[in-house]
XYZ file of C-alpha atoms in Angstrom:
696
model
C -63.716 10.717 -47.937
C -65.305 7.374 -47.514
C -63.945 5.185 -44.837
C -64.479 1.398 -45.096
C -65.305 -0.088 -41.851
C -65.584 -3.776 -40.927
C -67.747 -4.879 -38.100
C -66.352 -7.702 -36.039
C -68.693 -9.308 -33.490
C -68.964 -12.451 -31.491
C -72.318 -12.574 -29.751
C -72.169 -16.192 -28.789
C -69.532 -18.006 -26.807
C -67.031 -19.480 -29.138
C -66.249 -23.169 -29.171
C -63.457 -24.235 -26.959
C -60.036 -24.052 -28.847
C -57.030 -26.183 -28.209
C -55.075 -25.398 -25.095
C -52.171 -23.776 -26.959
C -53.514 -21.934 -30.042
C -51.377 -20.471 -32.781
C -53.423 -18.302 -35.087
C -51.895 -17.652 -38.473
C -52.491 -14.399 -40.284
C -54.618 -15.720 -43.120
C -58.023 -15.068 -44.705
C -58.060 -11.424 -43.911
C -55.774 -9.027 -45.557
C -53.977 -7.033 -42.797
C -52.269 -4.815 -45.351
C -55.563 -2.987 -45.940
C -55.462 -1.521 -42.425
C -59.068 -0.789 -42.484
C -60.653 0.561 -39.274
C -62.857 -1.940 -37.349
C -65.355 -1.851 -34.667
C -65.032 -4.530 -31.917
C -68.002 -6.043 -30.293
C -67.120 -9.092 -28.277
C -69.628 -10.127 -25.622
C -68.459 -12.807 -23.184
C -66.191 -14.293 -25.677
C -63.402 -16.749 -25.043
C -59.985 -15.177 -24.723
C -58.503 -17.535 -27.161
C -61.148 -16.612 -29.791
C -60.620 -12.904 -29.328
C -56.759 -13.504 -29.675
C -57.440 -15.455 -32.922
C -59.571 -12.761 -34.308
C -57.088 -9.933 -33.483
C -54.325 -12.013 -34.960
C -56.202 -12.133 -38.240
C -57.001 -8.403 -38.098
C -53.409 -7.175 -37.288
C -51.485 -9.859 -39.193
C -49.567 -10.975 -36.183
C -48.810 -14.431 -34.713
C -50.295 -14.952 -31.368
C -49.565 -17.802 -28.823
C -51.919 -18.361 -25.886
C -50.534 -19.782 -22.806
C -52.476 -22.940 -21.473
C -53.106 -21.234 -18.127
C -54.965 -18.368 -19.805
C -58.622 -19.337 -19.390
C -61.836 -17.288 -19.244
C -64.128 -14.948 -21.246
C -63.819 -11.237 -21.908
C -66.004 -8.408 -23.328
C -64.217 -5.959 -25.770
C -66.497 -3.372 -27.339
C -65.572 -0.201 -29.133
C -68.190 2.475 -30.151
C -66.041 4.051 -32.875
C -63.843 2.422 -35.507
C -60.249 1.769 -34.430
C -57.094 0.925 -36.376
C -54.921 -2.184 -35.776
C -52.632 -0.672 -33.180
C -55.561 0.652 -31.192
C -57.390 -2.632 -31.353
C -54.324 -4.418 -30.002
C -53.922 -1.913 -27.321
C -57.408 -2.249 -26.050
C -57.017 -6.079 -26.219
C -53.930 -5.743 -23.984
C -55.880 -3.415 -21.528
C -58.707 -5.969 -21.237
C -56.156 -8.631 -20.562
C -54.522 -6.684 -17.688
C -57.980 -6.283 -16.040
C -58.105 -10.150 -15.771
C -54.564 -10.740 -14.698
C -53.052 -11.575 -18.134
C -50.891 -9.595 -20.499
C -49.357 -9.755 -24.006
C -45.588 -10.129 -24.262
C -43.728 -9.744 -27.687
C -40.603 -11.851 -28.278
C -38.758 -11.763 -31.657
C -42.033 -10.933 -33.538
C -44.080 -13.617 -31.592
C -46.895 -12.326 -29.334
C -47.587 -14.470 -26.196
C -50.660 -14.228 -23.951
C -49.335 -15.206 -20.566
C -50.239 -14.630 -16.873
C -49.147 -11.286 -15.703
C -46.910 -12.847 -12.941
C -44.802 -14.664 -15.692
C -44.497 -11.585 -17.973
C -41.334 -10.244 -16.254
C -39.592 -13.653 -16.972
C -40.359 -13.639 -20.669
C -40.142 -9.986 -21.518
C -37.000 -9.087 -23.712
C -37.214 -5.289 -23.656
C -34.527 -3.630 -21.511
C -33.760 0.078 -21.497
C -31.196 2.228 -19.628
C -31.681 5.774 -18.502
C -29.596 8.248 -16.502
C -31.442 9.739 -13.445
C -34.849 9.114 -15.105
C -33.897 10.732 -18.477
C -33.587 8.289 -21.283
C -35.384 6.065 -23.768
C -38.432 4.396 -22.070
C -40.177 1.547 -23.950
C -43.384 2.703 -25.815
C -46.723 0.933 -25.730
C -48.143 -0.785 -22.683
C -46.263 -4.129 -22.697
C -44.090 -5.379 -19.810
C -40.448 -4.207 -20.003
C -37.313 -3.734 -17.842
C -35.767 -0.423 -17.268
C -32.407 0.431 -15.579
C -32.415 3.902 -13.922
C -28.886 5.102 -13.113
C -29.034 7.669 -10.317
C -26.681 10.716 -9.980
C -27.533 12.130 -6.605
C -30.176 10.124 -4.686
C -29.484 6.849 -2.937
C -31.032 3.908 -4.866
C -32.001 2.202 -1.547
C -33.864 5.132 -0.371
C -36.152 5.281 -3.534
C -37.117 1.533 -3.371
C -39.448 2.262 -0.376
C -40.937 5.252 -2.275
C -41.589 3.530 -5.613
C -42.577 0.058 -4.498
C -46.389 1.011 -3.868
C -46.516 2.542 -7.462
C -45.643 -0.849 -9.104
C -47.997 -3.622 -9.724
C -47.844 -6.481 -7.275
C -46.645 -8.980 -9.869
C -43.655 -6.850 -10.944
C -40.438 -6.087 -9.353
C -38.122 -3.217 -8.282
C -34.514 -3.715 -7.049
C -31.598 -1.532 -6.120
C -27.946 -2.130 -6.953
C -25.796 -0.432 -4.345
C -22.565 -0.880 -6.369
C -23.711 1.138 -9.306
C -26.437 3.171 -7.334
C -29.120 2.158 -9.900
C -32.766 0.905 -9.944
C -33.883 -2.074 -11.873
C -37.612 -1.966 -12.502
C -39.834 -4.449 -14.405
C -43.389 -3.124 -15.146
C -45.687 -2.001 -17.939
C -44.188 0.582 -20.285
C -46.806 3.210 -19.492
C -46.061 2.915 -15.868
C -42.291 2.989 -16.527
C -42.755 6.316 -18.229
C -44.602 7.604 -15.148
C -41.809 6.240 -12.790
C -39.123 7.810 -14.997
C -40.740 11.299 -14.417
C -40.876 10.726 -10.569
C -37.274 9.553 -10.464
C -36.096 12.512 -12.516
C -37.847 14.775 -10.081
C -36.306 13.198 -6.973
C -32.759 12.535 -8.333
C -31.472 16.073 -8.042
C -28.502 17.571 -6.350
C -29.481 17.411 -2.667
C -28.411 20.185 -0.268
C -28.055 23.922 -0.396
C -25.381 25.996 -1.928
C -22.059 26.534 -0.078
C -22.466 29.078 2.687
C -19.696 30.813 4.666
C -20.337 31.728 8.348
C -17.746 34.085 9.835
C -16.983 33.830 13.432
C -16.412 36.700 15.855
C -15.286 35.064 19.023
C -15.044 31.284 18.739
C -12.269 29.374 16.880
C -13.406 27.671 13.723
C -11.352 24.502 14.189
C -12.847 24.153 17.772
C -16.408 24.908 16.885
C -16.758 22.744 13.753
C -16.474 19.374 15.581
C -18.961 20.502 18.358
C -21.548 21.619 15.740
C -21.169 18.279 13.849
C -21.771 16.337 16.892
C -24.886 18.456 17.703
C -26.132 17.673 14.183
C -25.599 13.860 14.601
C -22.518 13.702 12.450
C -20.320 12.176 15.170
C -18.156 9.151 14.652
C -20.721 6.803 16.120
C -23.305 7.603 13.418
C -21.069 8.375 10.482
C -21.666 5.020 8.895
C -25.391 5.377 9.260
C -25.466 8.894 7.757
C -23.430 7.684 4.836
C -25.935 4.949 4.116
C -28.773 7.415 4.434
C -26.941 9.763 1.940
C -26.442 12.410 4.541
C -25.031 15.480 2.786
C -24.528 18.039 5.435
C -20.807 19.148 5.309
C -19.120 21.571 7.865
C -15.480 22.565 7.290
C -13.355 25.095 9.355
C -11.395 27.731 7.483
C -8.597 28.874 9.891
C -7.295 31.752 7.680
C -10.495 33.690 7.952
C -11.810 32.051 11.034
C -15.069 31.008 9.280
C -17.069 27.813 8.885
C -17.980 26.556 5.312
C -21.370 24.834 5.294
C -23.215 22.835 2.842
C -26.488 21.486 4.257
C -28.702 18.751 3.031
C -31.720 21.020 3.132
C -32.642 24.619 3.837
C -33.969 23.651 7.250
C -30.647 22.067 8.123
C -28.819 25.195 7.020
C -30.948 27.332 9.239
C -30.279 24.900 12.203
C -26.468 25.257 11.549
C -26.719 29.016 11.568
C -28.751 28.897 14.791
C -26.245 26.596 16.602
C -23.223 28.677 15.497
C -24.929 31.965 16.608
C -25.552 30.612 20.023
C -22.049 29.185 20.485
C -20.153 32.092 18.995
C -20.229 34.175 22.157
C -17.498 36.401 23.795
C -15.691 35.132 26.838
C -16.933 35.732 30.425
C -15.000 38.948 30.960
C -16.157 40.543 27.655
C -12.823 42.326 27.007
C -11.125 39.401 25.381
C -7.901 39.970 27.440
C -5.863 37.554 29.561
C -7.366 34.345 28.156
C -5.573 31.062 28.942
C -6.034 28.318 26.407
C -4.764 24.769 26.394
C -4.182 23.117 23.105
C -3.577 19.301 22.988
C -1.266 18.298 20.146
C -1.819 15.178 18.121
C 1.382 14.839 16.238
C 3.901 17.611 16.869
C 6.272 17.802 19.810
C 5.076 20.398 22.327
C 8.465 21.630 23.329
C 9.783 22.131 19.823
C 6.534 23.732 18.668
C 6.475 26.159 21.644
C 9.966 27.261 20.798
C 9.005 27.782 17.088
C 5.920 29.867 18.030
C 7.817 31.940 20.587
C 10.410 32.702 17.940
C 7.677 33.749 15.379
C 6.146 36.037 18.083
C 9.469 37.552 18.950
C 10.260 38.269 15.251
C 6.775 39.743 14.722
C 7.386 42.023 17.845
C 10.722 43.201 16.602
C 9.310 43.872 13.166
C 6.364 46.038 14.637
C 8.575 47.959 17.150
C 11.125 50.665 15.977
C 14.593 49.797 16.568
C 15.933 51.547 19.776
C 19.490 53.008 20.048
C 22.242 52.947 22.496
C 21.549 51.493 26.028
C 17.917 51.287 25.187
C 18.705 48.822 22.339
C 20.695 46.533 24.730
C 17.869 46.516 27.240
C 15.325 45.701 24.678
C 17.392 42.929 23.261
C 17.874 41.440 26.743
C 14.105 41.661 27.453
C 13.282 40.012 24.182
C 15.805 37.235 24.879
C 14.387 36.767 28.290
C 10.872 36.628 27.082
C 11.778 34.143 24.512
C 13.741 31.995 26.884
C 11.166 31.990 29.715
C 8.245 31.342 27.371
C 6.292 34.505 27.697
C 2.897 33.700 26.313
C 3.493 30.116 25.233
C 4.516 27.206 27.499
C 4.834 23.569 26.729
C 3.503 20.812 29.081
C 5.730 17.735 28.299
C 3.575 15.239 30.342
C 0.467 15.797 28.257
C 2.272 17.085 25.021
C 0.155 20.202 25.076
C 0.595 24.005 24.686
C -0.522 26.553 27.354
C -1.204 29.787 25.565
C -1.964 33.145 27.241
C -3.108 35.593 24.688
C -6.084 37.794 23.649
C -8.639 36.176 21.379
C -7.269 37.711 18.074
C -3.738 36.769 18.785
C -4.801 33.213 19.920
C -6.775 32.755 16.670
C -3.600 33.497 14.685
C -1.653 31.109 16.862
C -4.207 28.467 16.546
C -4.220 28.696 12.761
C -0.454 28.148 12.734
C -0.756 25.311 15.235
C -3.367 23.454 13.141
C -1.071 23.635 10.115
C 2.066 22.508 12.066
C 0.303 19.825 14.064
C -0.353 17.594 11.104
C 0.511 13.983 10.682
C 3.978 13.731 9.371
C 4.785 11.291 6.549
C 7.274 8.614 7.011
C 9.914 7.134 4.648
C 10.805 3.523 4.442
C 14.210 3.127 2.915
C 15.241 -0.307 1.536
C 18.976 -0.694 1.102
C 20.785 -3.236 -0.903
C 24.608 -3.618 -0.579
C 25.692 -6.382 -3.050
C 29.381 -7.457 -3.328
C 30.594 -10.032 -5.781
C 34.065 -11.386 -5.517
C 36.320 -13.808 -7.512
C 39.841 -14.993 -6.714
C 42.188 -17.014 -8.834
C 45.782 -18.151 -8.060
C 48.428 -20.374 -9.693
C 51.808 -21.534 -8.572
C 54.628 -23.574 -10.306
C 58.146 -24.172 -9.134
C 60.984 -26.709 -9.059
C 63.729 -26.890 -6.375
C 66.630 -29.348 -5.844
C 69.511 -29.763 -3.519
C 72.489 -32.176 -3.738
C 75.812 -32.672 -1.818
C 79.221 -32.811 -3.714
C 81.969 -34.957 -2.255
C 82.534 -38.501 -0.852
C 81.575 -39.993 2.486
C 84.121 -39.220 5.218
C 85.517 -36.092 3.325
C 86.293 -33.141 5.606
C 84.689 -30.749 3.200
C 81.371 -31.426 1.382
C 79.810 -28.874 -1.024
C 76.164 -28.259 -1.638
C 74.570 -27.291 -4.899
C 70.755 -26.502 -5.604
C 68.032 -24.049 -5.513
C 65.882 -22.838 -2.704
C 62.674 -20.843 -3.141
C 59.659 -19.862 -0.924
C 59.202 -20.182 2.753
C 57.756 -22.727 5.153
C 56.087 -25.599 3.409
C 57.256 -24.347 0.007
C 61.022 -24.258 0.962
C 63.089 -27.458 0.211
C 65.602 -26.872 2.885
C 62.899 -26.398 5.517
C 61.123 -29.524 4.395
C 64.314 -31.510 4.536
C 65.265 -30.376 7.909
C 61.797 -30.863 9.381
C 61.064 -34.175 7.624
C 62.090 -36.347 10.588
C 60.283 -34.347 13.264
C 57.328 -33.417 11.055
C 57.604 -29.727 12.239
C 57.159 -28.556 8.659
C 54.387 -29.745 6.479
C 54.237 -29.461 2.654
C 52.262 -26.573 1.228
C 48.872 -27.040 -0.437
C 48.751 -28.279 -3.918
C 50.571 -31.023 -5.729
C 54.061 -31.766 -4.365
C 56.394 -34.198 -6.152
C 59.705 -34.873 -4.411
C 62.722 -37.211 -4.524
C 65.024 -38.197 -1.657
C 68.643 -39.224 -1.778
C 70.756 -41.146 0.780
C 73.549 -39.251 2.306
C 75.692 -40.950 5.002
C 72.996 -43.450 5.564
C 70.194 -40.818 5.856
C 67.550 -40.055 3.149
C 67.241 -36.321 2.672
C 64.987 -34.418 0.244
C 66.806 -33.674 -2.899
C 64.261 -32.652 -5.311
C 60.765 -30.906 -5.023
C 58.319 -29.773 -7.747
C 55.098 -27.863 -6.714
C 51.859 -27.225 -8.768
C 49.007 -25.231 -7.453
C 45.947 -23.663 -9.069
C 43.026 -22.337 -6.849
C 39.852 -20.294 -7.433
C 37.132 -18.903 -5.334
C 34.096 -16.751 -5.668
C 31.408 -15.359 -3.254
C 28.373 -13.241 -3.114
C 27.600 -11.038 -0.151
C 24.244 -9.282 0.098
C 23.203 -6.991 2.965
C 19.710 -5.426 3.150
C 19.355 -3.018 5.966
C 15.970 -1.440 6.001
C 14.950 1.756 7.972
C 11.610 3.484 8.683
C 11.843 7.121 9.930
C 9.823 10.297 10.091
C 10.234 12.995 7.501
C 13.327 15.193 8.269
C 14.377 12.880 11.029
C 17.709 11.034 11.004
C 17.668 7.168 11.381
C 20.604 4.983 12.042
C 21.260 1.196 11.936
C 24.499 -0.599 13.050
C 25.025 -4.280 12.374
C 28.470 -5.529 13.443
C 30.967 -5.681 16.441
C 32.294 -3.359 18.992
C 35.957 -3.839 18.586
C 38.597 -2.449 21.035
C 41.503 -0.413 19.844
C 44.474 0.454 22.042
C 44.986 4.280 21.997
C 47.754 4.484 24.693
C 49.889 2.615 27.213
C 52.351 3.301 29.853
C 53.999 1.390 32.728
C 54.092 2.761 36.242
C 56.914 1.410 38.470
C 56.559 1.649 42.205
C 59.724 3.029 43.596
C 59.012 1.472 47.026
C 58.608 -2.231 46.247
C 59.626 -2.217 42.507
C 56.189 -3.472 41.334
C 55.411 -2.813 37.750
C 51.885 -1.645 36.927
C 51.119 -1.558 33.150
C 48.221 0.586 31.967
C 46.413 0.758 28.655
C 43.691 3.105 27.391
C 41.248 1.397 24.969
C 38.718 2.973 22.547
C 35.833 0.781 21.170
C 34.608 1.316 17.686
C 31.745 -0.243 15.694
C 33.006 -2.430 12.908
C 30.508 -3.908 10.507
C 27.659 -2.237 8.572
C 26.448 1.265 9.441
C 23.648 3.189 7.674
C 22.505 6.639 8.521
C 19.691 8.291 6.458
C 17.869 11.551 6.865
C 14.896 11.851 4.341
C 13.071 15.000 3.314
C 9.787 14.722 1.286
C 9.050 17.387 -1.223
C 5.527 18.516 -2.333
C 5.886 16.911 -5.803
C 6.563 13.362 -4.228
C 10.365 13.297 -4.642
C 12.532 12.265 -1.599
C 15.808 13.936 -0.737
C 18.133 11.624 1.155
C 21.216 12.576 3.163
C 23.058 9.263 3.360
C 26.026 8.031 5.220
C 26.837 4.297 4.540
C 29.904 2.369 5.785
C 31.039 -1.199 5.466
C 34.030 -2.105 7.456
C 35.759 -5.388 8.674
C 38.799 -6.359 10.662
C 41.710 -7.839 8.722
C 42.005 -11.315 10.113
C 45.767 -11.369 9.871
C 46.169 -8.348 12.174
C 43.967 -9.391 15.080
C 46.920 -10.308 17.363
C 49.109 -7.385 16.023
C 50.987 -5.459 18.721
C 49.877 -2.328 17.148
C 46.265 -3.237 17.134
C 44.008 -4.705 14.432
C 43.707 -3.160 10.966
C 40.238 -2.469 9.484
C 38.962 -2.501 5.880
C 36.540 0.377 5.345
C 34.336 1.433 2.535
C 32.288 4.598 3.041
C 29.665 6.577 0.929
C 28.437 9.951 2.012
C 26.127 11.680 -0.372
C 22.837 13.628 -0.937
C 20.609 12.250 -3.612
C 17.098 13.042 -4.964
C 14.828 9.965 -5.672
C 11.248 9.569 -6.711
C 8.827 7.717 -4.452
C 9.288 3.938 -4.958
C 12.180 4.307 -7.431
C 15.586 2.646 -7.117
C 18.786 4.658 -7.217
C 22.371 3.433 -7.183
C 24.635 5.380 -4.822
C 27.942 4.127 -6.151
C 30.285 1.279 -5.468
C 33.663 -0.209 -5.908
C 34.908 -2.025 -9.071
C 38.378 -3.540 -8.186
C 40.561 -5.745 -10.267
C 43.960 -6.713 -8.772
C 46.739 -8.814 -10.378
C 49.901 -9.931 -8.660
C 52.843 -11.946 -10.095
C 55.979 -13.258 -8.405
C 58.870 -15.203 -9.790
C 62.026 -16.683 -8.254
C 64.842 -18.021 -10.473
C 68.509 -18.642 -10.750
C 70.131 -15.870 -12.856
C 71.094 -17.106 -16.323
C 69.903 -20.641 -15.868
C 66.348 -19.573 -15.280
C 66.264 -17.688 -18.625
C 67.141 -20.691 -20.755
C 64.163 -21.718 -22.860
C 62.394 -24.920 -21.520
C 65.406 -26.017 -19.543
C 65.150 -22.841 -17.417
C 61.858 -24.038 -15.807
C 64.018 -26.357 -13.643
C 65.602 -23.370 -11.916
C 62.543 -21.180 -11.225
C 59.407 -20.836 -9.192
C 56.391 -18.577 -10.230
C 53.196 -17.586 -8.674
C 50.318 -15.441 -10.023
C 47.015 -14.273 -8.564
C 44.002 -12.225 -9.564
C 41.270 -10.812 -7.413
C 37.984 -9.074 -8.712
C 35.635 -7.368 -6.326
C 32.352 -5.632 -7.376
C 30.556 -3.724 -4.677
C 27.406 -1.755 -5.412
C 24.883 0.079 -3.115
C 21.157 0.596 -4.157
C 18.388 2.441 -2.313
C 14.605 2.510 -2.627
C 12.672 5.010 -0.529
C 8.923 4.462 -0.135
C 6.728 7.325 1.266
C 4.355 6.112 4.045
C 1.701 8.788 4.399
C -1.004 7.156 6.560
C -1.828 4.195 8.815
C -2.985 2.115 5.843
C 0.321 2.349 4.081
C 2.139 1.580 7.315
C 0.024 -1.479 8.101
C 0.333 -2.831 4.602
C 4.101 -2.432 4.644
C 4.521 -3.830 8.105
C 2.294 -6.739 7.539
C 3.960 -7.668 4.241
C 7.381 -7.886 5.854
C 5.892 -9.726 8.923
C 4.224 -12.328 6.688
C 7.407 -12.727 4.635
C 9.499 -13.327 7.805
C 6.828 -15.685 9.277
C 6.791 -17.772 6.215
C 10.622 -18.009 6.327
C 10.579 -19.216 9.885
C 7.817 -21.695 9.337
C 9.748 -23.175 6.396
C 12.656 -23.858 8.610
C 10.862 -25.790 11.306
C 12.705 -29.126 12.212
C 11.559 -32.300 10.784
C 9.601 -34.521 13.183
C 11.665 -37.036 15.086
C 10.623 -39.646 17.722
C 14.211 -39.974 18.935
C 14.968 -36.308 19.313
C 11.993 -35.020 21.232
C 12.600 -31.354 20.384
C 10.452 -30.861 17.346
C 9.338 -27.271 17.705
C 11.240 -24.239 16.808
C 10.255 -20.597 17.666
C 7.943 -18.883 15.188
C 6.158 -15.653 14.727
C 2.550 -15.650 15.875
C -0.441 -14.723 13.771
C -1.608 -11.160 13.491
C -5.421 -11.114 13.445
C -7.332 -7.994 12.336
C -10.421 -7.175 14.263
C -13.381 -5.110 13.298
C -11.554 -1.857 14.298
C -9.015 -2.435 11.592
C -6.092 -2.468 14.131
C -3.730 -5.478 14.200
C -2.719 -7.165 17.397
C -0.374 -10.060 18.299
C -1.989 -13.373 19.322
C 0.875 -15.026 21.302
C 0.789 -18.727 21.539
C 0.691 -20.307 25.017
C 3.020 -23.097 26.083
C 1.703 -26.282 27.583
C 1.867 -26.240 31.454
C 4.041 -29.323 31.678
C 6.247 -28.793 28.679
C 8.578 -26.305 30.126
C 8.798 -24.501 26.861
C 8.887 -20.713 26.691
C 7.914 -20.329 22.986
C 5.756 -22.539 20.763
C 5.692 -22.266 17.076
C 2.163 -21.357 15.711
C 0.409 -24.220 14.093
C 2.810 -26.885 15.414
C 0.344 -28.542 17.690
C-alpha cells in the first residue's frame, strides 16, 4: 500500500501575525486526512497554529498574550489527531494550552484554561466517564466512604499549579480542574482510596467484666471520648464499639486492622477476675440515670424471688410455711439488692454471673422514658332566646262613698310583672317594673291615681362561647392532674350544744371543701407502634348562682367524662360532649275569655324560652421522646405566651407614669444547646420588681 505523505516545514521564523489570529480551514483539503511530517524549528506559535488549523480543518483562535516560538518535529508521519496532540503537548511545555469551546479552539495561557473550559464530568468514587484527550476539563468525584477534605491534601501535589481542587463537605465530593490525562490518573487514585474503611464486625466475648461497663472505658482509651467526638467525626473516625448485654460481649468494627488488634489487647488486659478469684460475695454499686431506685429494687427482688421459687421444689406442710416466710422476709428486707435513695443507686451483692444477669435487666429498665404532652380543648357554645307578652287590667265598680266597692280585672306574674304589686308600690317605689316594654294607664279613684292597665312586651337573646385549653405533660404510665377552679365549702352537718349551767347556745357546723371548676386527670401509655392509650377523667363543674345563699348549701352543675381511648401520636380525638336543646312555654289566661280569637289576647299573658348548649371535648396527645422534642415544644409555647404578653403592654403615657407591665424574659441558647433564663434587672431607684424585656 502506498501512503501519501506531505512534508510541512518552517525553517525560518515566520512573519509576525496579528495579535489575535483566526485561521480558516482553506487551501488544504482536510478531508483527505493524509499523514504529515512536522518539522518546525523556532517557529512562531501563531504560525504553527495557522498551519495545524489548515491541516486539521479546525478554527483556531490565538490569545494576544500567547507569544514566543516553538519547535515541533516528528520523525514519522502522523495523522491529524496526533499532530494536534503533539501541538498541545508542546504548548503545555511553554505554559500555554488549547481549549475547545463549541467547535472553536483557543490557544490561551494555562492559568486561564480552567475559566474557559466547558467540559464537566461526574463520577462516583473515581468510577465514571472521564474526558478523553489532553485538554483542560472539570471532573466531579462523588465519594462513598472516604472524607473529601482528607483527600485534598493527598491529591493537591499531583495537580498542576495553575489548576484547582476543592472539596464540598455537604455532598462529600471533590471538584478537580486539570488536564484530561491527569484526571484519568487521579480517578484511579481516588477509586483505590475511596473504599469501605475499617475491618469486618468482630465479637469479643467477656469472661469476667460487664460489657456495658467496659465499653465506655475502652472507647475513652481509644480517644473516642466526648471531648474528641467532633474531631473524630471530622476525621472520618470509624472505630465502633457496642456492648451486647445478652451474651456479655463487645461488638467491634475498627477503622483498621491495627486498631482492631489494639481493641483486643485492651479488652484482654481489662477482662480480669476479681481480687478474690472465686467470684463470690461481690458488692456492686449501680447508679441509675432515669429509673427510680426504690421501685427498681422492688422489681428486681420480686424477679429474683420468682426465679428462686421456680428453681426450688415446693415443700409441704410446716416446711412450706417456713419457706414462704423466709422468702417473704428476704423480699421485704432486700436480700441481695438495696436501694440508696440519696444517690438514686442500687447496691447489689451477688456473684459475677448473677450480677451480669441483673445488670442486663437494669440496663434495659434504666432507659429514658418517653413523655406525653396532652392538649385538651373544651369548647362550649350556648344560645338563649326568650319572649314574653301579656295584658293586665284592674278597675273598681261602684260610686264614691259607697260602703261596698267591687273590683274587676286580671292579675298575672309576680313582682315587677304583677299589676297589683305595681299599683301598691307605685307611691313608695318599692316595686319597679320588669324589663322590656311596659305600657300602662292609671285611673283616678277617690282622688288617687292607681294603675288600671298594664301591657308587657319582651324579647331577649344571648349567645356565648367558652373555650378551655388545659395542657398536661407527664411521663409514660404516670398520671397527671390539673385543677382550675375554686375550693367551695359544703355543710355536711350541724348541731347546737346548749350549756345547762348558763344556758349558752353553742352552734357547731362541719364543712367539707370540694374543688369546683375544671378538673382533668390523664394517664398515658405509649405502645410500640406509636399509638397512645389514654385513661381520662374530665370534669367541668360550677356553682348555681341562685343557690349560693341557700340554707341547704349551694347546688353545683357538673359534667363528667371518664373513658379509655386509643389515639395515634399527634392525632385529634373527640371524647364526647353534650348537645342540649331546651324549650319552655308558660301561659296565664282567664278561662273562656282568653280563648276568644283576637279578643282573648286582652285576658292572657304568655312567655316562651329556648336554650341551646353544645359542649365538646377534644384531645391531642404528642409523644416527646428526647430533649430536642421537649425543648422544641416548651420554647414554642414560651414564645407564644411571651408574644401575647408583649402585645398587651400599656400605651406610653406622660401623665400616668406606670408604663411597664411584667413580661417574660428572653431564653438565649448557648453553645451547649441548653436554654436558660436571662432575667431583667430593675433600675436601683425605680422600686420596681419586674421589668418588661425590651421596654427600656
